[in-house]
Short mmCIF file of C-alpha atoms in Angstrom, two decimals:
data_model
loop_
_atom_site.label_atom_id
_atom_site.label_comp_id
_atom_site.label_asym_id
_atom_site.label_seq_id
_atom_site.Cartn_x
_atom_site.Cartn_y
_atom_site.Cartn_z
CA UNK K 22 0.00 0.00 0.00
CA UNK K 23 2.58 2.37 0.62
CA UNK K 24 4.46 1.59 -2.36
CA UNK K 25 1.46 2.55 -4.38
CA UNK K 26 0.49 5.66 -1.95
CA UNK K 27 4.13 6.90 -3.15
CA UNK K 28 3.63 6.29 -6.97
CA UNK K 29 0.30 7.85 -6.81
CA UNK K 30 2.40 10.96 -5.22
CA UNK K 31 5.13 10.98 -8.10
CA UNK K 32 2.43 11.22 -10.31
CA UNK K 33 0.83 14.12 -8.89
CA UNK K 34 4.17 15.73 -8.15
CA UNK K 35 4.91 15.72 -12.21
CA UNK K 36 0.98 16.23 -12.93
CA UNK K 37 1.45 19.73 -10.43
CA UNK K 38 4.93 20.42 -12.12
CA UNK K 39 3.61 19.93 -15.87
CA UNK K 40 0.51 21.95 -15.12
CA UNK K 41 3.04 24.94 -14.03
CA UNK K 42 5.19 24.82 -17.47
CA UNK K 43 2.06 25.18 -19.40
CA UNK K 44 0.44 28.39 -17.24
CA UNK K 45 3.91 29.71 -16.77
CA UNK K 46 4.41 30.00 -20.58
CA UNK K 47 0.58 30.57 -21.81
CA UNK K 48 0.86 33.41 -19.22
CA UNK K 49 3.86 34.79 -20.55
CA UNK K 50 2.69 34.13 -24.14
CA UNK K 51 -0.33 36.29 -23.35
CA UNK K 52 1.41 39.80 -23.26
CA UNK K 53 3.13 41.89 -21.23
CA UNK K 54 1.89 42.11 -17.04
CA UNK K 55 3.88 46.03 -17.26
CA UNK K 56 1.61 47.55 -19.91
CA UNK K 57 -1.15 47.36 -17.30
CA UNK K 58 0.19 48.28 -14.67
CA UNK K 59 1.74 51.40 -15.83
CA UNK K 60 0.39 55.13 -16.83
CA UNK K 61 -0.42 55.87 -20.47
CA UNK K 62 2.52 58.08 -20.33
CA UNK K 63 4.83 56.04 -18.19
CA UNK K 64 8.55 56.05 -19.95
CA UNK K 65 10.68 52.99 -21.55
CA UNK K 66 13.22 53.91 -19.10
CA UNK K 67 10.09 53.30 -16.34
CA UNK K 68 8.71 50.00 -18.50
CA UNK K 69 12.25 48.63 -17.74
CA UNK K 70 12.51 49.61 -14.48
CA UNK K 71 9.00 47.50 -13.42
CA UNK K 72 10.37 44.83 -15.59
CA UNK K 73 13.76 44.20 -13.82
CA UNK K 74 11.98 45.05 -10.50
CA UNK K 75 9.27 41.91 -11.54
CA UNK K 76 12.39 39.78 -12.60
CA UNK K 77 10.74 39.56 -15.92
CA UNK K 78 14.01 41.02 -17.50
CA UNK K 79 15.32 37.61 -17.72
CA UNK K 80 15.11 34.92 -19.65
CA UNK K 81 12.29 32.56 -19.66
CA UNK K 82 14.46 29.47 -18.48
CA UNK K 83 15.48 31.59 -15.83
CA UNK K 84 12.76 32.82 -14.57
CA UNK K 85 11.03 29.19 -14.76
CA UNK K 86 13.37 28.04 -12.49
CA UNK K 87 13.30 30.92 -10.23
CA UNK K 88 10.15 30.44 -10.08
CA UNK K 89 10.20 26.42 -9.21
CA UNK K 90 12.68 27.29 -6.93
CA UNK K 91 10.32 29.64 -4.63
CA UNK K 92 6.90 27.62 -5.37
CA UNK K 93 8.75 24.31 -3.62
CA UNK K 94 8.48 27.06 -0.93
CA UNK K 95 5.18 28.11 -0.84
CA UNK K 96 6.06 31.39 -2.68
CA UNK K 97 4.43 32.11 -5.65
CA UNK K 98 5.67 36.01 -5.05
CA UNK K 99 3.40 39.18 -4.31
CA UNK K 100 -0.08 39.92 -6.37
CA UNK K 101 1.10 42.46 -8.91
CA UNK K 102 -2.85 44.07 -8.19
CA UNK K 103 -3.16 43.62 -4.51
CA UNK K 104 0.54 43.83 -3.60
CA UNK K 105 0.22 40.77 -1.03
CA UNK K 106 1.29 37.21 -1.06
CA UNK K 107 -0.36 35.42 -4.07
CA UNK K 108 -0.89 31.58 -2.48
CA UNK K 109 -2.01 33.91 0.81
CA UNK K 110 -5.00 35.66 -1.47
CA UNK K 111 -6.56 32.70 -2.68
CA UNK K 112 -6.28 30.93 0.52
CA UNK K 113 -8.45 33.59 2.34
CA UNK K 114 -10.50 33.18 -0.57
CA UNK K 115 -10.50 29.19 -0.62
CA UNK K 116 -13.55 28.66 1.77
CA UNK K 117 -15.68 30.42 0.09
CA UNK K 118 -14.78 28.20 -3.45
CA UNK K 119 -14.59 24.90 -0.33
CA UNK K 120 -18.50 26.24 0.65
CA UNK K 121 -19.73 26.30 -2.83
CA UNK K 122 -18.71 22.89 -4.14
CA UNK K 123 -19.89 20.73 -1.16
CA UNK K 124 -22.89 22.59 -1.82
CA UNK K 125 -23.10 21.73 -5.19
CA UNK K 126 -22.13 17.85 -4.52
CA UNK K 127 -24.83 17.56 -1.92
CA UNK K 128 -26.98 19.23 -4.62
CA UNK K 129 -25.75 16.09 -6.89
CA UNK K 130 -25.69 13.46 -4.78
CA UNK K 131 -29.35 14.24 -3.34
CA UNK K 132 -30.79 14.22 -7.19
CA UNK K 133 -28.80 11.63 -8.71
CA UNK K 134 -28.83 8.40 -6.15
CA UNK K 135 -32.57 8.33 -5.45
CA UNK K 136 -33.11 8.78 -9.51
CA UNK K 137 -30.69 6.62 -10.29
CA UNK K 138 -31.84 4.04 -7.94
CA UNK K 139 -35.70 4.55 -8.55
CA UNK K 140 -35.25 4.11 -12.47
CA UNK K 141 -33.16 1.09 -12.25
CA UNK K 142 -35.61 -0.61 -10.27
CA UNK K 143 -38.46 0.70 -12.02
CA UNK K 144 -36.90 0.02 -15.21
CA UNK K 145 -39.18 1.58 -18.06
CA UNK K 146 -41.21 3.10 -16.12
CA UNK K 147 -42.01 7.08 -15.54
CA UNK K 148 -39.52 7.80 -13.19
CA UNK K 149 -36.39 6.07 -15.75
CA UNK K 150 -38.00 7.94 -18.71
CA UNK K 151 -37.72 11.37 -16.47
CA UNK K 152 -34.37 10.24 -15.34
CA UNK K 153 -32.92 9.60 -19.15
CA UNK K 154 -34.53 13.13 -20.48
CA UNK K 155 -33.20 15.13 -17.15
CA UNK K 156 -29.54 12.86 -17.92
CA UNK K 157 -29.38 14.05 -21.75
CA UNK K 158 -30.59 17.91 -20.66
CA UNK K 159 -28.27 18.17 -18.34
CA UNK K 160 -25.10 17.25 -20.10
CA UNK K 161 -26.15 19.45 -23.02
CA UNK K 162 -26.84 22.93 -21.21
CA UNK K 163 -23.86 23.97 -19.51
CA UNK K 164 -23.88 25.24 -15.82
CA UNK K 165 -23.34 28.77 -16.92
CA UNK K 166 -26.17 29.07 -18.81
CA UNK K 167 -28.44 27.07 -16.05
CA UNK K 168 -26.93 30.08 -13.54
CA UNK K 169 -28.09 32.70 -16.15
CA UNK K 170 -31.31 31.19 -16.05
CA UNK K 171 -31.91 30.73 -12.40
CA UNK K 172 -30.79 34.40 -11.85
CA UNK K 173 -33.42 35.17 -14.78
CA UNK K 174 -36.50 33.34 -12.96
CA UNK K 175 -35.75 32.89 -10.01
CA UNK K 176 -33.92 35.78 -8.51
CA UNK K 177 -35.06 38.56 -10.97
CA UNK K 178 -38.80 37.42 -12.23
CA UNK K 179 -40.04 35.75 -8.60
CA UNK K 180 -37.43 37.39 -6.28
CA UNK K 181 -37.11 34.12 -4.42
CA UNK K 182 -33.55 34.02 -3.70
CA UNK K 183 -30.49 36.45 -4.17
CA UNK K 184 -28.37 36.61 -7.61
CA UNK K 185 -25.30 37.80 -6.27
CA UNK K 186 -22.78 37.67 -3.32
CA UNK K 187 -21.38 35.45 -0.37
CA UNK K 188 -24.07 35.37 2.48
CA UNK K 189 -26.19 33.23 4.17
CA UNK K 190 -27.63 29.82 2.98
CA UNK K 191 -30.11 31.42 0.34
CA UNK K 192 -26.85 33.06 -1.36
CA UNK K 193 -26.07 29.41 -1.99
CA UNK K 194 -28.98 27.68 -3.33
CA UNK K 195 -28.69 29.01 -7.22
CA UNK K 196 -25.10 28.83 -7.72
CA UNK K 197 -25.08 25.44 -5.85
CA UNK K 198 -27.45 24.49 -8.31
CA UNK K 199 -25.85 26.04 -11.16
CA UNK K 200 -22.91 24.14 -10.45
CA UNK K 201 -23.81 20.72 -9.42
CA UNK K 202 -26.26 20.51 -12.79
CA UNK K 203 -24.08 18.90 -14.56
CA UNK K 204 -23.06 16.34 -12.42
CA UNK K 205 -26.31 15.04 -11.70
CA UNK K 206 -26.33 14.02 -15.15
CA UNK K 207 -23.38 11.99 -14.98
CA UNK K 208 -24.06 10.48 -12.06
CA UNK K 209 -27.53 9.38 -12.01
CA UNK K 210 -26.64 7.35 -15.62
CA UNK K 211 -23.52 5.48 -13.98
CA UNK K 212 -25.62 4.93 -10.88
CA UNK K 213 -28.32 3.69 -12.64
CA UNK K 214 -26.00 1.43 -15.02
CA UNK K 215 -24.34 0.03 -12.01
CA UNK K 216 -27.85 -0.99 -10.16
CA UNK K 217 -29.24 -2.51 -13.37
CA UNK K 218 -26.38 -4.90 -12.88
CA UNK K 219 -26.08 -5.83 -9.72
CA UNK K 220 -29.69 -6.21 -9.62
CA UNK K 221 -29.79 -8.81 -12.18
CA UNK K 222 -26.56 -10.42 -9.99
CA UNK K 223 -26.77 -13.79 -8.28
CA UNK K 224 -26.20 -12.96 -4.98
CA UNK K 225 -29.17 -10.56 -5.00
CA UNK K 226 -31.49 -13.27 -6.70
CA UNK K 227 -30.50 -15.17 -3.58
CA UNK K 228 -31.46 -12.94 -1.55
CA UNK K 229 -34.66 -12.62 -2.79
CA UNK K 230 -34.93 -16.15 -2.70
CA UNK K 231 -34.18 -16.75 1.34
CA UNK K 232 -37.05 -14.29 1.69
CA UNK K 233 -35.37 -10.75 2.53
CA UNK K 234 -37.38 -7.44 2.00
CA UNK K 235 -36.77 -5.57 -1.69
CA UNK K 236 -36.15 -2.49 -0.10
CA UNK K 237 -33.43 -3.85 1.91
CA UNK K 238 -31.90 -5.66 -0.93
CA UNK K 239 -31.89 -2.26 -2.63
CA UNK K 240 -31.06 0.11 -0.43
CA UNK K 241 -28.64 -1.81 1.71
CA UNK K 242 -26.74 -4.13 -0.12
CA UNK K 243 -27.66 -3.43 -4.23
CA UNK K 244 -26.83 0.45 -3.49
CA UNK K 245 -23.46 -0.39 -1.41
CA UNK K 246 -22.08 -2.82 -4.45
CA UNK K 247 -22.84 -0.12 -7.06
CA UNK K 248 -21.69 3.21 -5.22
CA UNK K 249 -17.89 1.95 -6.19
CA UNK K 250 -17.89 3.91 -9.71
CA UNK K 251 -19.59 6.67 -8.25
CA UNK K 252 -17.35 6.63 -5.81
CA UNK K 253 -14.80 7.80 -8.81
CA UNK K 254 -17.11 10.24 -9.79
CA UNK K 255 -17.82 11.87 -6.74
CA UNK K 256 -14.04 12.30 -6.28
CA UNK K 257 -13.50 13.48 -10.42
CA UNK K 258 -16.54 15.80 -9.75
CA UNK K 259 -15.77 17.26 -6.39
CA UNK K 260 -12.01 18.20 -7.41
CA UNK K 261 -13.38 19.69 -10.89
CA UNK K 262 -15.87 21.75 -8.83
CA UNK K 263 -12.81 22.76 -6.77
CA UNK K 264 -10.63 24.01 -9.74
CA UNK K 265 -12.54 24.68 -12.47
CA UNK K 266 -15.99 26.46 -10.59
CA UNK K 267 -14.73 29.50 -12.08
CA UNK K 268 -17.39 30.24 -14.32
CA UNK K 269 -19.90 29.97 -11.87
CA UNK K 270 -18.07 32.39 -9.57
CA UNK K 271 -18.21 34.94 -12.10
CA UNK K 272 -21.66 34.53 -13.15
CA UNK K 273 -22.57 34.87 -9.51
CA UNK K 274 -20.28 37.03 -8.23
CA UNK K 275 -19.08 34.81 -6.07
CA UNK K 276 -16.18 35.59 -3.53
CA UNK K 277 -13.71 32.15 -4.15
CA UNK K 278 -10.75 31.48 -5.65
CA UNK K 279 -11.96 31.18 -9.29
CA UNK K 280 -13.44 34.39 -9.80
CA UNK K 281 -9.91 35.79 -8.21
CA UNK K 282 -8.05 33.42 -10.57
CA UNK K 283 -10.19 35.18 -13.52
CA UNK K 284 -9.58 38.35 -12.48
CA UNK K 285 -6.16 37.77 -12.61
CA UNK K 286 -5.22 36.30 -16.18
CA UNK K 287 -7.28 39.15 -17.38
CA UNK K 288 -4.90 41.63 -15.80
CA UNK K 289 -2.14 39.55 -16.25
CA UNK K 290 -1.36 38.81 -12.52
CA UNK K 291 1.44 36.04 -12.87
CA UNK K 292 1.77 34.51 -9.53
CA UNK K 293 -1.99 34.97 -8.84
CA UNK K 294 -2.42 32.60 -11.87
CA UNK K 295 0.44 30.11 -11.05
CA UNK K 296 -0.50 29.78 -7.63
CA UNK K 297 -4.01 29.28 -8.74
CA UNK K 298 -2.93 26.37 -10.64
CA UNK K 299 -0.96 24.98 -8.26
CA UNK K 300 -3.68 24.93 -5.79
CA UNK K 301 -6.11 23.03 -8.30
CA UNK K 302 -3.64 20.52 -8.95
CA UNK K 303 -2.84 19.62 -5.83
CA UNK K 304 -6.73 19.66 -4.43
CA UNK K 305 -7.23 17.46 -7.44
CA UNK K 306 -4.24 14.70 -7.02
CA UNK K 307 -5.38 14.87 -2.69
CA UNK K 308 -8.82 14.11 -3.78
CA UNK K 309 -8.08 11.56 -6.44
CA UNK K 310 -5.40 10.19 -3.85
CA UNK K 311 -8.62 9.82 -1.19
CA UNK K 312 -10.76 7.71 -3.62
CA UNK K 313 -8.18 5.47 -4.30
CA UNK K 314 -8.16 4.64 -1.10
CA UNK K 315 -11.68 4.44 -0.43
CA UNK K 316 -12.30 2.06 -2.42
CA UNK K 317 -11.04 -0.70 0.35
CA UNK K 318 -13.81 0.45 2.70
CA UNK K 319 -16.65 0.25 0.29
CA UNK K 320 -16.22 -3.03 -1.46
CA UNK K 321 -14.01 -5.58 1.08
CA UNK K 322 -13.53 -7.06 -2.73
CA UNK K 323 -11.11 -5.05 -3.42
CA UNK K 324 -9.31 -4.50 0.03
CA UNK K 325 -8.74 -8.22 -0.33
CA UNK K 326 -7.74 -8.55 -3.76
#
């Protein structure tokens, strides 16, 4: 186990360390950081001055490895907006980001496993008809658009619930929403792929046989055999919602580290970007990492094998 534990880690370390080479030179490919930070009538001799001052005078080698060097570290250098610790800006800002995708999982998980349990067992029926339109609708609208819409309806039209901002719980129902649309989707097909199977399994024929209620089959031991792959999922999903919930932040104004992350390659904030990557890569190799490992507890199977 350990032996694996640590190749899982290599992999993540070069995942983290690939995912830096390609923001560290899109970034730099993007234009130059100076032009924006400077008057209209700022001076060559002051454009080189901010340049050797950013250490962006040097070579592009050079600077990669600078910058290697002081992310091993923790330093990703100071906001070229804010003028504070990158890695120290998004990490006041990574609850907020935390808050809104175990909002939108729960939002997920409460949709998907009773529809994906309820139209497997009711195979044909209403509920898997319902289940296979909402399944194909939700992977074809995007969560951006579903947050346009809810703000539309729902927060504009009725004036249920709030459009914008980080505040109580019913700041967090529409972009929760928003963002866990998609996975819902995804989830309750698997789910319901997995049950079909299990269900037409041996063991639970047996059980059926010695005299054992349905609903217990179902719900206790059918549901436990065919959370393993959405096990995966939940993991995949969770870390995505983590790193890449940055449309949703925008569209909702929404305090976390995406919407800062935005902000930044559009002003061309370097190590607000970097450390922004960083941060996603590592949330998503810890959370793949945890699932891996999960697996043992949910299915003695494979804790066994």
């Amino acid at each position: 186990m350990s032996g694996y534990i640590a190749r899982r880690l290599l992999q993540g370390v070069v995942a983290i360390v690939g995912a830096l080479l390609i923001v560290f030179v899109a970034q730099r490919l993007s234009g130059d950081p100076v032009a924006l930070m400077l008057p209209m009538d700022a001076t060559e001799e002051d454009f080189a001055a901010m340049r050797q001052a950013l250490g962006l005078d040097r070579p592009l080698p050079a600077q990669f490895v600078v910058f290697i060097a002081n992310a091993v570290q923790g330093d990703f250098g100071d906001s070229y907006q804010w003028q504070a610790p990158a890695m120290a800006l998004l990490l006041e800002r990574l609850p907020a980001t935390l808050e809104l995708a175990l909002a939108g999982l729960v939002f997920a998980l409460l949709l998907a496993v009773p529809l994906g349990v309820i139209s497997a067992v009711h195979r044909g029926g209403v509920v898997d008809r319902v289940a296979k339109i909402f399944a194909m609708l939700g992977q074809a609208v995007p969560g951006f658009w579903i947050g346009l819409l809810l703000i539309l309806f729902i927060a504009v039209e009725l004036q249920w619930l709030p459009a914008f901002g980080r505040g109580g719980l019913a700041n967090l129902v529409l972009p929760a929403i928003a963002l866990g649309w998609y996975p819902v989707a995804a989830m309750t097909r698997t789910l319901r792929s997995s049950m079909l199977d299990i269900l037409d399994s041996d063991y639970v024929r047996m059980e059926r046989a010695i005299g054992l209620p349905e609903r217990w089959i179902v719900w206790r031991f059918a549901l436990r055999n065919a959370f393993v792959p959405l096990v995966t999922m939940i993991g995949v999903y969770f870390a995505n919602m983590l790193g890449g919930a940055f449309v949703i932040e925008v569209v909702f104004a929404w305090p976390g580290v995406g919407r800062a992350v935005v902000d930044a390659v559009f002003a061309r904030d370097f190590p607000v970007v970097q450390a922004g990557v960083v941060l996603a890569a590592v949330v998503f190799v810890v959370v793949n990492l945890i699932v891996d490992l999960s697996y043992g507890f949910i299915d003695p199977r494979i804790r066994h094998g």
